[in-house]
Coordinates of C-alpha atoms and ligand atoms in Angstrom, one line a residue:
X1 CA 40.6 61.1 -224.8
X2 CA 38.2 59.4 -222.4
X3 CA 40.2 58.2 -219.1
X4 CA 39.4 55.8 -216.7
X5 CA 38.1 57.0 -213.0
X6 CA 40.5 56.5 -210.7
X7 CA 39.3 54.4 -207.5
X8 CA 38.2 56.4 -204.3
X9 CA 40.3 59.1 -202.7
X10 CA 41.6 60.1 -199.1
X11 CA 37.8 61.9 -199.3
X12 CA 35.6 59.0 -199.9
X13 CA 32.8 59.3 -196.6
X14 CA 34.3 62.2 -195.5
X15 CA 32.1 65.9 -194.6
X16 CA 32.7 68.9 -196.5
X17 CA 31.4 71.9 -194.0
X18 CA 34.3 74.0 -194.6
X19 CA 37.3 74.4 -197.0
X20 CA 39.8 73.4 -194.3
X21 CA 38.2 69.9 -194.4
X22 CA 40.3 69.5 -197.4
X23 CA 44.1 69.5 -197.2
X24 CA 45.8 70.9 -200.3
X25 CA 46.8 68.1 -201.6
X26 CA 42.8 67.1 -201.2
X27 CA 42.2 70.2 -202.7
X28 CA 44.5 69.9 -205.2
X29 CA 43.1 66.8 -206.2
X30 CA 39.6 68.0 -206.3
X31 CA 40.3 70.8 -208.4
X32 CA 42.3 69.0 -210.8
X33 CA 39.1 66.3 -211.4
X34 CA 36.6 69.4 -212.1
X35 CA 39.3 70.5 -214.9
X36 CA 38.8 66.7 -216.2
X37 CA 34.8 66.9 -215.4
X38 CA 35.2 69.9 -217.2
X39 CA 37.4 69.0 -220.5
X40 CA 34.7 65.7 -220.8
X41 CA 37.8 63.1 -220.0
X42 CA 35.4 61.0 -217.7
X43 CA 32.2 60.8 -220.2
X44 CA 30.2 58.6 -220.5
X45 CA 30.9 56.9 -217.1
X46 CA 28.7 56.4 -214.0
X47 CA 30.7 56.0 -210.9
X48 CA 27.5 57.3 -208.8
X49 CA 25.5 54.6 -210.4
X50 CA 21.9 54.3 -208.0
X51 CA 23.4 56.7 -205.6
X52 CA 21.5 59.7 -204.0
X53 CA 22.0 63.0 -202.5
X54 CA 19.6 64.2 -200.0
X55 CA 19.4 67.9 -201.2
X56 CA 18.0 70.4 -197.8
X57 CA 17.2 73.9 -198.6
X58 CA 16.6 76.1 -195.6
X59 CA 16.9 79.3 -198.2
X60 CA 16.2 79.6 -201.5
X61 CA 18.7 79.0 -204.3
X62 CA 19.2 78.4 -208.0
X63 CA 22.5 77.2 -208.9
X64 CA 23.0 75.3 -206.1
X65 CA 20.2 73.2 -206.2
X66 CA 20.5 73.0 -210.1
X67 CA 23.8 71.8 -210.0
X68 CA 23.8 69.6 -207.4
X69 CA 20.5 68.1 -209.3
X70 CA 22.6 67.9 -212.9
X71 CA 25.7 66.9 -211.5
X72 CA 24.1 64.0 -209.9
X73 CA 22.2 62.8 -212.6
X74 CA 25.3 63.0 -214.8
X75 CA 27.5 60.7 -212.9
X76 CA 24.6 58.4 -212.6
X77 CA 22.6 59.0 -209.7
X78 CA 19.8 61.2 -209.2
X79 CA 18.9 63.7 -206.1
X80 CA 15.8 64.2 -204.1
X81 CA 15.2 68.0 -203.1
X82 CA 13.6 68.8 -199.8
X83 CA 12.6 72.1 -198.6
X84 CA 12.1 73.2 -195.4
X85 CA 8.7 74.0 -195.6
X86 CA 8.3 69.8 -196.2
X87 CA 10.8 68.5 -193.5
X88 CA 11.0 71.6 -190.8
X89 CA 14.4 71.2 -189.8
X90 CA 14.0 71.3 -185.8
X91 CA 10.4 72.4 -186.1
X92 CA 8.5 69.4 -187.2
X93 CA 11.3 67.0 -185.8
X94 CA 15.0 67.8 -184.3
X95 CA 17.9 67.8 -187.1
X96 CA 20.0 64.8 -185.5
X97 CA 16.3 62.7 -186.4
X98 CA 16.4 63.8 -190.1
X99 CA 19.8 63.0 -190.2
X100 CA 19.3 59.2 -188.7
X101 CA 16.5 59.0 -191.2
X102 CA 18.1 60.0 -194.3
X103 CA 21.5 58.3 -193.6
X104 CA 19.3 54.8 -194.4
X105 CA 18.0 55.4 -197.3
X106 CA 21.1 57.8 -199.2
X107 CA 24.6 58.2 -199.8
X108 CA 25.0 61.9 -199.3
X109 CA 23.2 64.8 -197.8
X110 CA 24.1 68.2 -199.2
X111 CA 22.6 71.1 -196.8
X112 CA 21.8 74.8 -197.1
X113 CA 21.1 75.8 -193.9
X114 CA 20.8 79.4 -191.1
X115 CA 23.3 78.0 -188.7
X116 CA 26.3 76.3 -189.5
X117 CA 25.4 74.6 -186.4
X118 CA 22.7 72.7 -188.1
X119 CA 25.2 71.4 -190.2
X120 CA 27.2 70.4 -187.2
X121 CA 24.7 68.6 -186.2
X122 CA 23.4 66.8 -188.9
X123 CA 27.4 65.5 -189.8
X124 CA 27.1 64.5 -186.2
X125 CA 24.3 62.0 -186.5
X126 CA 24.8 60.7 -190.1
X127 CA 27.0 58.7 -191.1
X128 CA 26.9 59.7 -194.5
X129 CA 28.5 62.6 -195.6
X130 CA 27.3 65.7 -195.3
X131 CA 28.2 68.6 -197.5
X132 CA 27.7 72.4 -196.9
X133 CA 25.6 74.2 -199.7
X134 CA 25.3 77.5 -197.6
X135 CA 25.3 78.9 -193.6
X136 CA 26.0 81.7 -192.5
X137 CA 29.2 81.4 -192.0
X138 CA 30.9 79.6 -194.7
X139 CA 29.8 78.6 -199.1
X140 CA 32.8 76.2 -199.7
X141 CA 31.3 74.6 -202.6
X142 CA 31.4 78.1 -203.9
X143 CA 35.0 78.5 -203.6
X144 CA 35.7 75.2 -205.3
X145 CA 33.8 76.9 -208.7
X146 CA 35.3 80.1 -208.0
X147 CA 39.5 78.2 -208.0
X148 CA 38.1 76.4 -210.7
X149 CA 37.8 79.5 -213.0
X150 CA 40.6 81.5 -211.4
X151 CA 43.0 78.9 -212.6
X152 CA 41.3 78.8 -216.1
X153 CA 42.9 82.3 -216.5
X154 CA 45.8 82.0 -213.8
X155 CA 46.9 78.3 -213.8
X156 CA 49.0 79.0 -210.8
X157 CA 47.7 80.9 -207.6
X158 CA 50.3 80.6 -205.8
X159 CA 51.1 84.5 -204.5
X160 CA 48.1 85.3 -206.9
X161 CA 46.9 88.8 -206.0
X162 CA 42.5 88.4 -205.1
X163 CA 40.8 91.0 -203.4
X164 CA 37.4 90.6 -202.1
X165 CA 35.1 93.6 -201.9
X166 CA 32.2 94.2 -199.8
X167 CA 30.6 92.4 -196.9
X168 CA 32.9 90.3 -194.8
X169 CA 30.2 87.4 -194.8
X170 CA 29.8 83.8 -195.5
X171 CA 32.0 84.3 -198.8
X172 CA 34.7 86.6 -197.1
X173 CA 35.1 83.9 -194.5
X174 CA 35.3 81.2 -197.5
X175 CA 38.0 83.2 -199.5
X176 CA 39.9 83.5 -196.2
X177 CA 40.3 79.4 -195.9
X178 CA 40.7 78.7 -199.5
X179 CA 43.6 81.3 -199.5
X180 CA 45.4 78.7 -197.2
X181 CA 45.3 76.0 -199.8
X182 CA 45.8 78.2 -202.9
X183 CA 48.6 80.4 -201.8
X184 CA 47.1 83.1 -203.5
X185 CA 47.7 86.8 -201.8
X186 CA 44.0 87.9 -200.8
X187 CA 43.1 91.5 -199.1
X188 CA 39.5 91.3 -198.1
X189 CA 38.0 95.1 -198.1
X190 CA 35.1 96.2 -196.2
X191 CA 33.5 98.8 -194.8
X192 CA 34.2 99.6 -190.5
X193 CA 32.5 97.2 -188.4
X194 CA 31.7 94.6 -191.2
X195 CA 35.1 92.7 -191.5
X196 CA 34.9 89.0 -191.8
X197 CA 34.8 86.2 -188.7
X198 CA 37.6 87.1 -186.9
X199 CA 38.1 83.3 -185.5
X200 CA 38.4 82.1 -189.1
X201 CA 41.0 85.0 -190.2
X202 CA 42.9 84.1 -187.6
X203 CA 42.9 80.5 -188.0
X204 CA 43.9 81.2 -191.7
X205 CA 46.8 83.6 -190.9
X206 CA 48.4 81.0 -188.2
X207 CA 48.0 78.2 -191.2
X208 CA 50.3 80.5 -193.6
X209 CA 47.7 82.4 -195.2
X210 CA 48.4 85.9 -196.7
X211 CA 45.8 88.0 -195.9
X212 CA 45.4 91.8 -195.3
X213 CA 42.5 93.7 -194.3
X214 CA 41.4 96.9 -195.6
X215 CA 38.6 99.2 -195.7
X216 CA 39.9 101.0 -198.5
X217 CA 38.1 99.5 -201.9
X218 CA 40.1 101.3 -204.4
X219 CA 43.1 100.4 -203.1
X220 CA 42.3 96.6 -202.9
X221 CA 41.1 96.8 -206.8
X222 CA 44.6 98.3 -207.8
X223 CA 46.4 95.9 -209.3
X224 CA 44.1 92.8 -208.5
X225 CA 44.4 90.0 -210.9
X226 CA 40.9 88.6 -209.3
X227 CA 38.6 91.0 -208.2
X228 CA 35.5 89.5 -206.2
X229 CA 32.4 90.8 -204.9
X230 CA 29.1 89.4 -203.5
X231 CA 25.6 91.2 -202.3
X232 CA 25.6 93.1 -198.8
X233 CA 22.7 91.8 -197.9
X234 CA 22.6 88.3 -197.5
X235 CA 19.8 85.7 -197.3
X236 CA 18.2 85.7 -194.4
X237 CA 19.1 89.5 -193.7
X238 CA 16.5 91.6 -196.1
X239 CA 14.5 92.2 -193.1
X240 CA 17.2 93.6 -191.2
X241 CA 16.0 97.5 -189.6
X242 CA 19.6 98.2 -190.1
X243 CA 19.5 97.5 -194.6
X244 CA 19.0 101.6 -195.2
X245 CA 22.2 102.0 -193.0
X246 CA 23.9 98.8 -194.4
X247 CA 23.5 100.5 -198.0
X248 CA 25.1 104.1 -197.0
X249 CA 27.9 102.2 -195.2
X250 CA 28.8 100.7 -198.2
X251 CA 28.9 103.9 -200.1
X252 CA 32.2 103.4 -202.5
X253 CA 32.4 99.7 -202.7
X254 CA 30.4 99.0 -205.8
X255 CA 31.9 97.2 -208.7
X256 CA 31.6 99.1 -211.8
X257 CA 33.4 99.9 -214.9
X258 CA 35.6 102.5 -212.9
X259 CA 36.9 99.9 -210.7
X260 CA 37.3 97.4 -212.7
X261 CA 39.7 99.7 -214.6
X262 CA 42.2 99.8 -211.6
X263 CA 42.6 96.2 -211.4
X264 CA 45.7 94.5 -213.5
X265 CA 44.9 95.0 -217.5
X266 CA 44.5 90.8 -217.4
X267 CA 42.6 90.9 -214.4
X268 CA 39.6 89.2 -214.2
X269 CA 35.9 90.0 -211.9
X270 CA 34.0 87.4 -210.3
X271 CA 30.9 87.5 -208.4
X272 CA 28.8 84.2 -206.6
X273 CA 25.1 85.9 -207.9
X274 CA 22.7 86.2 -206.9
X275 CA 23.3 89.9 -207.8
X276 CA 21.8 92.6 -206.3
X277 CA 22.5 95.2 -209.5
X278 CA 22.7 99.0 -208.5
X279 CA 24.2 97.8 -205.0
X280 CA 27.5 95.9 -205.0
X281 CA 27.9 95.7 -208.9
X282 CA 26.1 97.2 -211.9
X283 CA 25.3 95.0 -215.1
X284 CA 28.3 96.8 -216.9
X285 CA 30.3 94.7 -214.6
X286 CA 29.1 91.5 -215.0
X287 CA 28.9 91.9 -218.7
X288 CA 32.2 93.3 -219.1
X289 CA 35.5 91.7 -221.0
X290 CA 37.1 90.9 -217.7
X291 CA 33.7 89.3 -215.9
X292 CA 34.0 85.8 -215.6
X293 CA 30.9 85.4 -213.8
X294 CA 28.6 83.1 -215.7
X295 CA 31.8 80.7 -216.5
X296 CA 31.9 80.7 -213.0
X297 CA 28.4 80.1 -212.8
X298 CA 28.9 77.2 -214.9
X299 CA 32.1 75.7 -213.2
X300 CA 29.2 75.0 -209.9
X301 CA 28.4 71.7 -212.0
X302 CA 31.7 70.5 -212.7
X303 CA 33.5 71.4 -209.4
X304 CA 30.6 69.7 -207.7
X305 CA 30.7 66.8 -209.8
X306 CA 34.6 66.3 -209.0
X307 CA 33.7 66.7 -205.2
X308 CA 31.0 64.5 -205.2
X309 CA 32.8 61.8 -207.0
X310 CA 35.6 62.6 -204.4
X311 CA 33.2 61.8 -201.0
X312 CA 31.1 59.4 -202.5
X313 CA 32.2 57.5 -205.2
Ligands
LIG1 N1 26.0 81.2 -205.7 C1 25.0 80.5 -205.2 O1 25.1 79.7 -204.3 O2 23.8 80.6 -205.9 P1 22.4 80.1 -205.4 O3 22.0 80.9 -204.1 O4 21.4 80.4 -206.5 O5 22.5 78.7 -205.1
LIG2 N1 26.3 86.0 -199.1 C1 25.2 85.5 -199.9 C2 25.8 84.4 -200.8 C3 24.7 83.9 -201.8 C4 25.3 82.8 -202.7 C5 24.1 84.9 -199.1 O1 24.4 84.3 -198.1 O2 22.9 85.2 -199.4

């Protein structure tokens, strides 16, 4: 059946840096419009009509900057891509100018960025909203895709046992917000002296999420019903003198067959990619009954279409 879009939500102009810019009812809300995006309900309809998205890419990406691209163009505006090399982002001119410039001539400006400071900066300045594609310290829009597919297995999160494996990074720091608003039970293992932003756990924990640290991988995997990994060396970091170490430390962390055995027998593997293979996960992994990766993969488009019709439609 093809419904009706519902006029503009609580989110209409609002920012997106961070998951905790969305109450759960928000998120709630936004989830639930990917599962429509998803199902078709809202074909054929344009509520972005003539709309754009500014589209800044600081690092390199591919689903990202596809989806963003498709998902625009499907609810009936388009995107304009702009790479750093073209605008130098507080090289050529400071960040709060780019964002006075593009807030005249778009609707949206979605960023993927160093320092989540830049992001700061440019929400600052425009008054259009601004949406996080990447920094180093949070992927949000990640963690929309990622609920998205959970809940296509497990409907209800709610005490939902997720573990996170590897580097506490950008996407350890993500799971640890969105674990506020999905209730689910998340341990977050990593090797010593790479746990996740301790400010951001914190802040999690005191808004009622349940969250235990570990550096023991094999005992996060037992009994997970959402296993998660992502690389251990980030964008930005390949250059890093400390990569040989970074590797060793992370000796016993990889997802493979063997662990993906210990999780629950329903249990299901996800992973952001880009994936480093022979590092944090093996192709057995991703290609294995209980990877969900390239659904997730896929769920990008229609979470980001539910979140852009959310803050600008
Ligand atoms: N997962 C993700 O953000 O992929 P890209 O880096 O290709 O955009
Ligand atoms: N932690 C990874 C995520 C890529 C989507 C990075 O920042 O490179």
């Amino acid at each position: 059946m093809v419904e009706t879009l519902k006029p503009a939500s609580s989110l209409k102009g609002r920012d997106f840096l961070s998951n905790l810019d969305l109450s759960p009812a928000e998120y709630r809300a936004v989830l639930e419009t990917a599962h429509a995006m998803k199902r078709g309900d809202f074909r054929g309809q344009r509520p972005l009509e003539g709309q754009t998205l500014a589209m800044i890419f600081e690092k390199p990406s591919l689903r990202t900057r596809t989806t963003f691209e498709v998902a625009m163009n499907q609810l009936g505006g388009h995107a304009v891509n702009l790479s750093n090399a073209e605008i130098g982002l507080g090289t050529r001119e400071p960040v709060h100018d780019i964002a006075m410039n593009l807030e005249r001539w778009v609707e949206g400006i979605m960023a993927r960025v160093y320092l989540h400071s830049t992001l700061e900066e440019l929400a600052q300045y425009s008054s259009k909203p601004v949406i996080n594609g990447l920094s180093d310290l949070l992927h949000p829009v990640q963690l929309l895709a990622d609920y998205q597919t959970i809940e296509e297995t497990f409907p209800n999160t709610q005490g939902l046992r997720v573990a996170y494996i590897g580097d506490g990074n950008n996407m350890a720091n993500a799971h640890l917000q969105t674990a506020v608003l999905s209730g689910a039970k998340l341990t977050v293992a990593t090797p010593r002296g790479y746990e996740p932003n301790a400010v951001i756990l914190m802040e999690a924990i005191k808004l009622g999420a349940n969250i235990t640290l570990t550096h023991d991988p094999k005992a996060a995997a037992e009994e997970a019903q959402v296993l998660y990994t992502d690389v251990w060396v980030s964008m930005g970091q390949e250059a890093e003198a400390s990569q040989k170490r970074k590797l060793k430390d992370f000796a016993g962390f990889q997802v493979n067959p063997a662990m993906l055995d210990l999780i629950d027998k329903n249990g299901i593997f996800l992973h952001c990619l880009p994936a480093h293979y022979g590092e944090e996960v093996v192709e057995e992994a991703t290609l294995h009954r209980k990877s969900r990766v390239f659904d997730q993969a896929e769920n990008r488009l229609h979470a980001q279409k539910a979140l852009l019709y959310h803050l600008l439609s």
